[in-house]
Coordinates of C-alpha atoms and ligand atoms in Angstrom, one line a residue:
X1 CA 5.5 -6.9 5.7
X2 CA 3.6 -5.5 8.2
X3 CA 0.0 -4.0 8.0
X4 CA -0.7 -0.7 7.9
X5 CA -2.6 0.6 4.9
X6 CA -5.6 0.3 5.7
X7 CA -7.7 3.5 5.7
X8 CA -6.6 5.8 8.3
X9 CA -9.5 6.8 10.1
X10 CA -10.7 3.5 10.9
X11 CA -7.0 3.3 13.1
X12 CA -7.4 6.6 14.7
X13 CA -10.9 7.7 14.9
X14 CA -14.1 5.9 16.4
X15 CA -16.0 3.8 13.9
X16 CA -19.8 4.9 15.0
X17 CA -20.6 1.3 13.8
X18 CA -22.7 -1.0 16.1
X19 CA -23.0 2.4 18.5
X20 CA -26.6 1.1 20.7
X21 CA -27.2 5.1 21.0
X22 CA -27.8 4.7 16.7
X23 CA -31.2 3.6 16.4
X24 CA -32.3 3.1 12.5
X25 CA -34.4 6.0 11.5
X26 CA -35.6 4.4 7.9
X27 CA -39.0 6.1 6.9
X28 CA -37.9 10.1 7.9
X29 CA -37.7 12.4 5.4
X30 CA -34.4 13.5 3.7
X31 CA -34.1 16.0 1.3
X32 CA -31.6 16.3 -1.7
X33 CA -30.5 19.3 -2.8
X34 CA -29.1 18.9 -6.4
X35 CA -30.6 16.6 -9.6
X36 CA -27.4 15.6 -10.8
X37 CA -25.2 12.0 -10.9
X38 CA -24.8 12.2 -7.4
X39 CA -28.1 13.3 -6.1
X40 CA -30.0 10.9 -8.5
X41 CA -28.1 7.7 -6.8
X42 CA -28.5 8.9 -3.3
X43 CA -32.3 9.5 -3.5
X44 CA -32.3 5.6 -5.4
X45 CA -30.3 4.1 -2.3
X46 CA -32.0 6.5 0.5
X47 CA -35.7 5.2 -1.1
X48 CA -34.2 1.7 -1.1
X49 CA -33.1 1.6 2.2
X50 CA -36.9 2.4 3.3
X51 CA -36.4 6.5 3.4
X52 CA -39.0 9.0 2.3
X53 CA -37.2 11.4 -0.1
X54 CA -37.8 15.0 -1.6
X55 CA -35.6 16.3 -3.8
X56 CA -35.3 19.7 -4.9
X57 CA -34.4 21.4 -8.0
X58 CA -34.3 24.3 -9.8
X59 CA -36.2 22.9 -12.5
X60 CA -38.6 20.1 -11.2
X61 CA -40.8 19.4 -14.2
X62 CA -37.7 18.2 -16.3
X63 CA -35.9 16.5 -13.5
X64 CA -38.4 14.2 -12.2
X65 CA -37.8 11.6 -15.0
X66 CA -34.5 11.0 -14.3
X67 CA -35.7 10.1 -10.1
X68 CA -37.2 6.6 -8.2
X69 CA -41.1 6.9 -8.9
X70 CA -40.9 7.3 -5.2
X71 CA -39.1 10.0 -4.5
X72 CA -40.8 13.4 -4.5
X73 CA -39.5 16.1 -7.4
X74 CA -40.0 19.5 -6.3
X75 CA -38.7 23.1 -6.5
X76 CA -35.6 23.8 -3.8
X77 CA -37.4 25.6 -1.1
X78 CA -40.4 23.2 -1.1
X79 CA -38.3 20.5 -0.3
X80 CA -36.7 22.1 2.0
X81 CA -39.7 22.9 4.1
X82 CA -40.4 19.0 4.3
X83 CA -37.2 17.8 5.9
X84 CA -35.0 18.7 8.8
X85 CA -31.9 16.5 7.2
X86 CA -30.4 18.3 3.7
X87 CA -27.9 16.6 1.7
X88 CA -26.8 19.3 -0.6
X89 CA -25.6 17.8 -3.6
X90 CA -24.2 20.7 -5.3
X91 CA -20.8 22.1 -6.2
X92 CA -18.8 24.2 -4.0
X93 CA -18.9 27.2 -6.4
X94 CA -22.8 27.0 -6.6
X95 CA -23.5 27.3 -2.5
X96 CA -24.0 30.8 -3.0
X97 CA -27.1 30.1 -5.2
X98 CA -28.7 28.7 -2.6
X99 CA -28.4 31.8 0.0
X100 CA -32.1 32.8 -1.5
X101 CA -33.0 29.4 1.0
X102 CA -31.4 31.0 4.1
X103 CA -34.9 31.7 5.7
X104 CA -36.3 28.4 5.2
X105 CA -33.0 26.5 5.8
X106 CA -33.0 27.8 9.6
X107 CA -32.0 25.0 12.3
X108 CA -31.8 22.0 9.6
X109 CA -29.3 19.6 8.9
X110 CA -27.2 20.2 5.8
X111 CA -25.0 17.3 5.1
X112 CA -21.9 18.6 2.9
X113 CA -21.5 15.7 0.3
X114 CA -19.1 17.9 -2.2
X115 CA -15.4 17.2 -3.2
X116 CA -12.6 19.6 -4.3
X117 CA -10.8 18.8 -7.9
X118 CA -7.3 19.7 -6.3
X119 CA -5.8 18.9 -2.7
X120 CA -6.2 22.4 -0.6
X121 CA -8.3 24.0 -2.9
X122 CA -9.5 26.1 -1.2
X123 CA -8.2 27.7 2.1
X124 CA -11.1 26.9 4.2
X125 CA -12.9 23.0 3.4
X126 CA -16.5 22.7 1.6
X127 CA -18.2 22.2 4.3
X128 CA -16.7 25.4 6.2
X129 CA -17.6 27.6 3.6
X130 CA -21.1 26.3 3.3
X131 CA -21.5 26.4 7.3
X132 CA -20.2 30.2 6.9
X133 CA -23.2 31.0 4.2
X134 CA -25.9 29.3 6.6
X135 CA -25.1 30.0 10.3
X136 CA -28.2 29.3 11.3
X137 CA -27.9 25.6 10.3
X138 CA -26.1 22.7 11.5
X139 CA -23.4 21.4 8.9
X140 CA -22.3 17.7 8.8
X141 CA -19.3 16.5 6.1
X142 CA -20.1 13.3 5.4
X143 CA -20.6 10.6 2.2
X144 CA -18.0 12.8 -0.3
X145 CA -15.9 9.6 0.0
X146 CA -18.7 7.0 -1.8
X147 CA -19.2 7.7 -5.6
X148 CA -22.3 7.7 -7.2
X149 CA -21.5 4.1 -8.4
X150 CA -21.3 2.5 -4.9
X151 CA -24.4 4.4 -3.9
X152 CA -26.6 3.3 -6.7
X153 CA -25.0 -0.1 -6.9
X154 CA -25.1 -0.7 -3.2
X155 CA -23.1 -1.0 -0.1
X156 CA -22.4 -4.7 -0.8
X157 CA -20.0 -3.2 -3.2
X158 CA -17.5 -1.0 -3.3
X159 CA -16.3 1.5 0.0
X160 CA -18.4 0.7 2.7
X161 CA -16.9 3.6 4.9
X162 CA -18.6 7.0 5.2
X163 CA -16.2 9.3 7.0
X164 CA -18.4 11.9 8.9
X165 CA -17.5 15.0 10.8
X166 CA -19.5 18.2 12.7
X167 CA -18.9 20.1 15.7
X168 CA -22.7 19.1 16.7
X169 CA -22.5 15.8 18.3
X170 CA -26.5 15.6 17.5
X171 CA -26.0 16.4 13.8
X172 CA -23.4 14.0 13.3
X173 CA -25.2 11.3 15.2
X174 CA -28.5 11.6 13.2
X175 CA -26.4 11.6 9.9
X176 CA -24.6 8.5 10.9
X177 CA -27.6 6.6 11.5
X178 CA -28.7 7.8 8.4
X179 CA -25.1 6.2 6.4
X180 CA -26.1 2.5 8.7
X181 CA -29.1 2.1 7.9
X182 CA -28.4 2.9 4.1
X183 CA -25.7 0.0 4.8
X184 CA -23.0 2.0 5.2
X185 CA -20.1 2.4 8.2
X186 CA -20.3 5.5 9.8
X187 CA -16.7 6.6 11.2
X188 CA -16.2 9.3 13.2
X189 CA -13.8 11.5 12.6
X190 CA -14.6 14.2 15.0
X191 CA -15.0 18.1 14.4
X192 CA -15.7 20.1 11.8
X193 CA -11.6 20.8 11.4
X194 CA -11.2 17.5 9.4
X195 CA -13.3 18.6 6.7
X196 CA -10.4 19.5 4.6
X197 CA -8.8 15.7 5.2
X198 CA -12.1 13.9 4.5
X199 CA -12.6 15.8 1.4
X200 CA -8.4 15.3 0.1
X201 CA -9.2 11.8 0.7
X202 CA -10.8 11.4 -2.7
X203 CA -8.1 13.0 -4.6
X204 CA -5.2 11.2 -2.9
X205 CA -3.7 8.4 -5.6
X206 CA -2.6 5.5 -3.4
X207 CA -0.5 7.6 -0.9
X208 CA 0.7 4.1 0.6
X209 CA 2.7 3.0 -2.5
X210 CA 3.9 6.3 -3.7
X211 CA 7.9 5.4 -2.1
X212 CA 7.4 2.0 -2.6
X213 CA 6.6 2.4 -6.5
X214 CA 9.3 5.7 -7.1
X215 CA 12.1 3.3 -5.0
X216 CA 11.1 0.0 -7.3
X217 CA 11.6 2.3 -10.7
X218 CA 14.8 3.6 -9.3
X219 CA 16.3 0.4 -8.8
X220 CA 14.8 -0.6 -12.0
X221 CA 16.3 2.4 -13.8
X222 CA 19.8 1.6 -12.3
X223 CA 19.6 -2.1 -13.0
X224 CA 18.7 -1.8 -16.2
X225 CA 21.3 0.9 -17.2
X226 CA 23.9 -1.8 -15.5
X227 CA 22.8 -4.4 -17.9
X228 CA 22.5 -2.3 -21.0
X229 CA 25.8 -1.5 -20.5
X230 CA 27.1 -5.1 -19.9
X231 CA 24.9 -6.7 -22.5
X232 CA 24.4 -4.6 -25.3
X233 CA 26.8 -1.8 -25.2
X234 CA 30.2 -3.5 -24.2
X235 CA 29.6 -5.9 -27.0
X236 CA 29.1 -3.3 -29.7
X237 CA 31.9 -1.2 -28.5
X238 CA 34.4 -4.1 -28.3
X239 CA 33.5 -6.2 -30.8
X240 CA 30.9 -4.2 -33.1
X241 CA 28.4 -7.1 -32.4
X242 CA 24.5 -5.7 -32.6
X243 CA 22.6 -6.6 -29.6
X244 CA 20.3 -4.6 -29.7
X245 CA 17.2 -7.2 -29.8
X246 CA 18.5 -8.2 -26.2
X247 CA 17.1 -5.1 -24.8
X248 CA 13.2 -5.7 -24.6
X249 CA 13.4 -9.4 -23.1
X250 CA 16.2 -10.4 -22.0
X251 CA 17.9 -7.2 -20.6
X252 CA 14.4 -7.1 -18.3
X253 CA 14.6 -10.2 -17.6
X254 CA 18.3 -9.8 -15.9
X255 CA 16.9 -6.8 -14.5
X256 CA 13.7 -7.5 -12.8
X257 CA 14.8 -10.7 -10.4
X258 CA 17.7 -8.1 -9.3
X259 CA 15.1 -5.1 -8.2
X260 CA 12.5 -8.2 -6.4
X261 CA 15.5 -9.8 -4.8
X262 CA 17.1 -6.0 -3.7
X263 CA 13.3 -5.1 -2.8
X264 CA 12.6 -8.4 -0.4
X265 CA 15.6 -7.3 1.2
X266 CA 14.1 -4.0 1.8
X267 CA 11.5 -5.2 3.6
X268 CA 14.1 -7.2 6.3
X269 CA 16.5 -4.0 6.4
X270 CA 14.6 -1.5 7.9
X271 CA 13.7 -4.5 11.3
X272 CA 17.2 -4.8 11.4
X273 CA 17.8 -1.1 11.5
X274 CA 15.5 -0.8 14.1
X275 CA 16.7 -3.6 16.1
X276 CA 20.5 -2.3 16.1
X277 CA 19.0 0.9 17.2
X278 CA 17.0 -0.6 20.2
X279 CA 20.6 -2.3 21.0
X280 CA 22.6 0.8 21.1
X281 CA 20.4 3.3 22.9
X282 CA 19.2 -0.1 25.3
X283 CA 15.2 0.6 24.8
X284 CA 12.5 0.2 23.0
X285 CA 10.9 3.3 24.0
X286 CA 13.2 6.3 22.1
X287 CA 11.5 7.1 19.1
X288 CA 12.7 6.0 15.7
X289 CA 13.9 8.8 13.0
X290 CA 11.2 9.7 11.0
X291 CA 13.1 7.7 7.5
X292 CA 13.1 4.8 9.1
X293 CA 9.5 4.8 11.0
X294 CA 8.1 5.4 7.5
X295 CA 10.6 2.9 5.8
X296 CA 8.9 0.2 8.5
X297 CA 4.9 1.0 7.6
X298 CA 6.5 0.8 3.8
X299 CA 7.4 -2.7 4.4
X300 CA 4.1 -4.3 3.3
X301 CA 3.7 -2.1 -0.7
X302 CA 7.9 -3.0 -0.9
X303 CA 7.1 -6.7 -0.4
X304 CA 4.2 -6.7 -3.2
X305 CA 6.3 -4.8 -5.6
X306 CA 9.2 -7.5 -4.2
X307 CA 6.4 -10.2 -5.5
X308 CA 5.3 -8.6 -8.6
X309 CA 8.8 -8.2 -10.2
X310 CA 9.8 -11.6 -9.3
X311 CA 6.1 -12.9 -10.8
X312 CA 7.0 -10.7 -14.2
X313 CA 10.7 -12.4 -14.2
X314 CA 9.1 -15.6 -13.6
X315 CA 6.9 -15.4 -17.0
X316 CA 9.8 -13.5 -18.8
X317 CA 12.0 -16.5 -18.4
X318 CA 8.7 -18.9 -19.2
X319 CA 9.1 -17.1 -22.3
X320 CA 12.7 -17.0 -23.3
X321 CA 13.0 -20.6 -25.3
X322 CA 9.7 -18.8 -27.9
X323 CA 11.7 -16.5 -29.2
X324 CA 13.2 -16.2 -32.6
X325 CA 16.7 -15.4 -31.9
X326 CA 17.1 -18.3 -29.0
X327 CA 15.5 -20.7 -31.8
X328 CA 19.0 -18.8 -34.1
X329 CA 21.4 -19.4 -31.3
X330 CA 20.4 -22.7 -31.1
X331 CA 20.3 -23.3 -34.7
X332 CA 23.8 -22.3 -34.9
X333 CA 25.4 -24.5 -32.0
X334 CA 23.9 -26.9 -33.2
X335 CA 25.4 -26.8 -36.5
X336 CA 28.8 -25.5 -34.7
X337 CA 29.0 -29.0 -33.1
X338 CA 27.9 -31.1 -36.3
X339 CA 30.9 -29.1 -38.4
X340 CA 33.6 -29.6 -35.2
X341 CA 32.1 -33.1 -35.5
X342 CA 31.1 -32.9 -31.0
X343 CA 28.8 -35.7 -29.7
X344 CA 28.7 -35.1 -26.6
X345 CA 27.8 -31.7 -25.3
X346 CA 26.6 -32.7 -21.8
X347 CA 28.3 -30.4 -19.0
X348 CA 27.1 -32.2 -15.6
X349 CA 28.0 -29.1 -13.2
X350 CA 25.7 -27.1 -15.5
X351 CA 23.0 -29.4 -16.2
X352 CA 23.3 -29.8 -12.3
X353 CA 23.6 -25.5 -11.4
X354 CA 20.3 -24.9 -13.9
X355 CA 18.4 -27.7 -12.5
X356 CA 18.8 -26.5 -8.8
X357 CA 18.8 -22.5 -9.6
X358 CA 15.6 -23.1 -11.7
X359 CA 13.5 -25.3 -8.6
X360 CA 15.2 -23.0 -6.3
X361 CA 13.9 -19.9 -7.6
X362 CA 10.3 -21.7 -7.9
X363 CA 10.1 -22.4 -4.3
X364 CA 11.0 -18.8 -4.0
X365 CA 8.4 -17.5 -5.9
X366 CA 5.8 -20.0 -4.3
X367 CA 7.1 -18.5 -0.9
X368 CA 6.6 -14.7 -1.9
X369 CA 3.1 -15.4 -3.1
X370 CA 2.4 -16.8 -0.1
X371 CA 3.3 -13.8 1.4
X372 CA 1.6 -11.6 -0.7
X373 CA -2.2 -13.2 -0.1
X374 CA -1.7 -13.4 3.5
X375 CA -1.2 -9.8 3.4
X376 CA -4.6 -9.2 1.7
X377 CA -6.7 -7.6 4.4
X378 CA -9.6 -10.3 3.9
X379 CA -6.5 -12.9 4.9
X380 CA -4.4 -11.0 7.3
X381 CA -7.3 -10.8 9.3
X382 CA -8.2 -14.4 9.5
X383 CA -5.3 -15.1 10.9
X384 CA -4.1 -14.6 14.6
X385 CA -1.3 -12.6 15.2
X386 CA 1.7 -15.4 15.9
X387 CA 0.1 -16.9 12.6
X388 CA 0.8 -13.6 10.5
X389 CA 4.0 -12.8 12.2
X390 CA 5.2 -16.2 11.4
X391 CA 4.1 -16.0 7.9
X392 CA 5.9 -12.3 7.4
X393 CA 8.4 -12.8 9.7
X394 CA 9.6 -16.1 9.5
X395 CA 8.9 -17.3 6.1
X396 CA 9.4 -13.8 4.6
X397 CA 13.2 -14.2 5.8
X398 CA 13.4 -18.0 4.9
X399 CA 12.1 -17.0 1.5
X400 CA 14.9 -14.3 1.4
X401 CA 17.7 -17.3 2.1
X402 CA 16.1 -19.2 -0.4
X403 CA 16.3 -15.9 -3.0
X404 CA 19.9 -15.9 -2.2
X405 CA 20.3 -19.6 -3.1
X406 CA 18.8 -19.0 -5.9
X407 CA 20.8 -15.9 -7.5
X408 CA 24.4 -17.9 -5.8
X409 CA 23.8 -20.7 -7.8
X410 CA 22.6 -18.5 -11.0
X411 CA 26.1 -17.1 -10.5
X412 CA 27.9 -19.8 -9.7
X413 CA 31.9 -19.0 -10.3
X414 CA 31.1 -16.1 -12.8
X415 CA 32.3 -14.0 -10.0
X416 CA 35.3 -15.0 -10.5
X417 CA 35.6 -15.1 -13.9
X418 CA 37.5 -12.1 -15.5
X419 CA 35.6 -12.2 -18.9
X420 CA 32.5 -11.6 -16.8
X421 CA 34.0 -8.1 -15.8
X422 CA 32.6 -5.8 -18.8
X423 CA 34.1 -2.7 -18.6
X424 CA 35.5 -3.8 -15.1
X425 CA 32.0 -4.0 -14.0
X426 CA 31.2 -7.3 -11.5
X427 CA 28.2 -9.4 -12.9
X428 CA 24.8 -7.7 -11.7
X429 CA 24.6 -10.5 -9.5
X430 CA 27.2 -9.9 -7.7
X431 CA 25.7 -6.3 -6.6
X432 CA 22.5 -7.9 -5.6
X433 CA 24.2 -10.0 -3.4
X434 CA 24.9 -7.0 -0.9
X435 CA 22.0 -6.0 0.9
X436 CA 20.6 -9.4 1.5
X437 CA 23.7 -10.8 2.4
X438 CA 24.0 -8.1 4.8
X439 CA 20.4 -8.9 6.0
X440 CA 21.3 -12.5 6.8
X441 CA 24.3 -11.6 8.3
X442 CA 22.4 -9.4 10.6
X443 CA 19.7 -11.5 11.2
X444 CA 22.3 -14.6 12.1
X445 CA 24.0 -12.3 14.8
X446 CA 20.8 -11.4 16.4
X447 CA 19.9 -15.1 16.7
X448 CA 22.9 -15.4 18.7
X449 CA 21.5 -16.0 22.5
X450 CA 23.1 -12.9 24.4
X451 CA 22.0 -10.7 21.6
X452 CA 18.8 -12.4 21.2
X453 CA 18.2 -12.1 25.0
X454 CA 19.4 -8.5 25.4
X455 CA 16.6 -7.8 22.6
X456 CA 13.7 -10.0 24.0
X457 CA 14.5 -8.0 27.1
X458 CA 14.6 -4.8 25.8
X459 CA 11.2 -5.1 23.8
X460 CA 9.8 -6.3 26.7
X461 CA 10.3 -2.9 28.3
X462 CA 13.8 -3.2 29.7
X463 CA 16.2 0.2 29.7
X464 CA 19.5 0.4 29.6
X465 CA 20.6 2.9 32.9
X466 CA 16.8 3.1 34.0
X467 CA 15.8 2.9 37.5
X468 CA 12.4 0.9 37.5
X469 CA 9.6 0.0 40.1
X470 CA 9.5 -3.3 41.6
X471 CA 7.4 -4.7 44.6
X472 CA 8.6 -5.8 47.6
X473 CA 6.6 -8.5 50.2
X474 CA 6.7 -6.9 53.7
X475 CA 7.6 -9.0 56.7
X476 CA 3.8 -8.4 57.9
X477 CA 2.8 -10.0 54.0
X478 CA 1.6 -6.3 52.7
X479 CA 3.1 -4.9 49.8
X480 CA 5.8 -2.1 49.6
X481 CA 7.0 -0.5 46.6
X482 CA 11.3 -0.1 46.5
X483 CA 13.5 1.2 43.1
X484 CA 16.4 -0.2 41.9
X485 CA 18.7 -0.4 38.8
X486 CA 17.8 -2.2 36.2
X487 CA 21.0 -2.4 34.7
X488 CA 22.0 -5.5 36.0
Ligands
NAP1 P1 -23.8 17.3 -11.2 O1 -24.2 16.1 -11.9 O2 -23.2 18.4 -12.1 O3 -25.0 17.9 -10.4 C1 -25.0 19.2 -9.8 C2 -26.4 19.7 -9.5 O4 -26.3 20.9 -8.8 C3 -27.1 20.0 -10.8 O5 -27.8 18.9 -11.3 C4 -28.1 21.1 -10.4 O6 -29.3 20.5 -10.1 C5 -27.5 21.6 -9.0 N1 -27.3 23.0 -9.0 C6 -27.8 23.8 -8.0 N2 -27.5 25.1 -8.3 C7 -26.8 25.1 -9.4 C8 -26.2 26.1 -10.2 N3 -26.2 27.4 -9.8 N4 -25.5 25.7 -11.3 C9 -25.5 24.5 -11.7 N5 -26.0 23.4 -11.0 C10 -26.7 23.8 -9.9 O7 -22.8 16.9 -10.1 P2 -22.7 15.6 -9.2 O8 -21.8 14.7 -9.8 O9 -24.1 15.2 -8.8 O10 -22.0 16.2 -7.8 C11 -22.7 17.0 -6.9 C12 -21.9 17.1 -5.7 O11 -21.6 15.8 -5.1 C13 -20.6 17.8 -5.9 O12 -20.3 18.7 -4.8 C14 -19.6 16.6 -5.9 O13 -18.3 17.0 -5.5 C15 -20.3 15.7 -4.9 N6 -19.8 14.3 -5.1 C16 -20.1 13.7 -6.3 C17 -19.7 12.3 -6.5 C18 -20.0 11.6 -7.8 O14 -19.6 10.4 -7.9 N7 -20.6 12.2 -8.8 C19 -19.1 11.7 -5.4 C20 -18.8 12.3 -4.2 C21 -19.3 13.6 -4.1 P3 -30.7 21.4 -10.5 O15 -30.4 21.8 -11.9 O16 -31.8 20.4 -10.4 O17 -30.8 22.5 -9.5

């Protein structure tokens, strides 16, 4: 499971944080246009952080209540005058109101702090559209990404990030410094053309897990229509028996260890993939298809939906022996054996299967939990990286083997069983089996030492058919530069 979710910018843009050139600037005026939820929390956390602040409103006198003693109440184009730096803390379809301000808004700072209610709203971003009302001011995005909760509760908690952009260097600098020393993370995200991304960011519901979580309901939906069939429906239809009770426990319960088991091999398939592909084309440096680059920044949500099903299946068989109709079942072999007058019921290969299957599958679990805290941000980066590619890489896969020992010896000979065939359909074990299997298999032939070699080799920067650089020592010990095949 590799890394990878983690907000974007802080990847591909230039966190302004611990930037000498930002020197703190508490004690300068800021202005807020706007008394409402979000206005009220920045003035609280831009007083607290040491700021002088004047906010303006269209209606002062009832306003002022609601503000820090300290902060300064006043009508919008008296607080303007005051500051050079505006937050303007209104919504996008109220800007226009404030075009009586042009005059006295000339050369100051507005920072655009508003959000959009749908992705693309608008053709142009906020903070466009406000720049194109004012042209004589300077327009910075910056701060729509922190709610009014994390401002008035602080910078200890909640997003630290404030995601700024301007196409005045000067403007987004003095707003940044503004964001640290209110205890925030300034990150850079350039011009004024990302606007539109730093305001969809608010609106976007976990992007990251959106094919993870429709590809873990698939399999769930397909599972669990495979075991309806096989544990409630081929009974009724061939023998009129009822099962109907079966469905909220114990056909989950069959289905959710097959969609974490299919899921942890998800996470494997898609390194596998990409190693046959490195293998064929003989480099690393040809560019994988799009499915499979974002199949491989997937890996990390599939493992965590891998851990949760397997967690849910783990409690769902805890639970199994409470219910009523296991307490019936019992019950009635129980009184099956006392009428056919059996003392001794003991089956050694069974007692023997359960008792491996059931530790089996615990040591499982333990591994995929393991995996799942270390990759927690606050864990993954403690740890160096041979630490976290052993823990992913290594025990992810052992864990994997371990999985499969676990649903092989669930299964045992049913398999090969013919009463196990409902409706000629294999046990749902059987069908699990495939991908992992194939996973192992995969994995086993790439530990093999010429394929292993040609691999290290490759990922190391070796190409198949390239010609590459080498050095050569001169007779007169100076350095001369030669090419030759690689291919060898
Ligand atoms: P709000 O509670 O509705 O406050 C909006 C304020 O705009 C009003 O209190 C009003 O103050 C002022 N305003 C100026 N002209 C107005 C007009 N013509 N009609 C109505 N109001 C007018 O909204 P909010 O939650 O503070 O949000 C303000 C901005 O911050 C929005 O752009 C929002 O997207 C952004 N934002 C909010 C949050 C949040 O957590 N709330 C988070 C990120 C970004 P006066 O009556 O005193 O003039």
């Amino acid at each position: 499971m590799s890394g990878g979710d983690m907000a974007k910018p802080l990847l591909g843009h230039r966190s302004m944080e611990g930037d000498p050139s930002i020197m703190p600037a508490a004690g300068r005026t800021i202005g807020v246009l706007g008394s409402g939820d979000f206005a009220r929390s920045l003035a609280i956390r831009l007083v607290c952080s040491g700021f002088k602040v004047v906010v303006g409103s269209r209606n002062p006198k009832r306003k002022a209540g609601l503000f820090p003693s300290a902060a300064e109440v006043t009508f919008q184009a008296d607080a303007v005058k005051k500051t050079d730096v505006i937050f303007v803390a209104v919504f996008r379809e109220h800007y226009s109101t404030l075009c009586d301000l042009a005059d006295v808004l000339v050369g100051k700072i507005l920072v655009d702090v508003s959000n959009n209610t749908e992705v693309n709203h608008h053709k142009e971003s906020n903070a466009e559209y406000l720049a194109s009302l004012f042209p004589a001011c300077t327009v910075v995005k910056g701060f729509n990404v922190v709610s009014a909760w994390t401002l008035q509760s602080g910078a200890r908690d909640g997003n630290k990030q404030v995601l700024i952009c301007s196409n005045n260097q000067e403007a987004k600098r003095t707003v940044a410094e503004i964001a640290q020393v209110m205890g925030f993370t300034p990150v850079d995200m350039g011009c004024m053309s990302s606007a539109c991304e730093i305001e969809n960011i608010p609106l976007r519901l976990l992007p990251a897990w959106k094919i993870p979580i429709f590809l873990a309901l698939g399999l769930f939906l397909c599972f669990f229509t495979y075991n309806l069939i096989r544990q409630v429906i081929h009974p009724y239809i061939r023998e009129q028996k009822n099962k109907l009770y079966k469905i909220p426990i114990e056909v989950v319960n069959t289905t959710l260890p097959c969609v974490a088991y299919v899921m942890l091999s998800l996470v494997y398939l898609p390194g596998v993939l990409a190693a046959c592909s490195q293998l064929y084309y003989g480099t690393k440096y040809r560019r994988f298809p799009d499915w499979l680059d974002q199949w491989l920044q997937h890996r990390k949500q599939i493992g965590l939906l891998s851990f949760f099903c397997a967690a849910l299946h783990a409690v769902y068989s805890l639970c199994l022996p409470m219910r009523r109709s296991h307490r019936y079942q019992l019950i009635e072999t129980a009184v099956k054996q006392a009428v056919e007058k059996k003392m001794n019921i003991w089956v050694e290969e069974e007692v023997w299967r359960m008792e491996i299957y059931i530790s089996v599958g615990i040591i499982a679990l333990g591994l995929l939990s393991l995996l799942a805290i270390t990759s927690l941000p606050s864990i993954a980066n403690s740890l160096n990286w041979r630490e976290f590619s052993f823990i992913q890489s290594t025990l992810g896969f052992i864990a994997l083997v371990i999985s499969t020992l676990h649903t092989l010896t669930y299964g045992w000979s049913r398999a090969f069983d013919e009463n196990q065939y409902k409706f000629y359909l294999p046990p749902t074990y059987t069908l699990t089996l495939l991908v992992p299997c194939t996973v192992i298999l995969a994995k086993v032939i790439f530990s093999l030492p010429c394929i292993q070699q040609r691999l290290l080799r490759i990922r190391r920067g070796w190409e198949k058919g390239r010609y590459v650089k080498f050095v050569l020592p001169s007779a007169m010990g100076e350095y001369s530069s030669g090419e030759t095949s690689s291919n060898v």
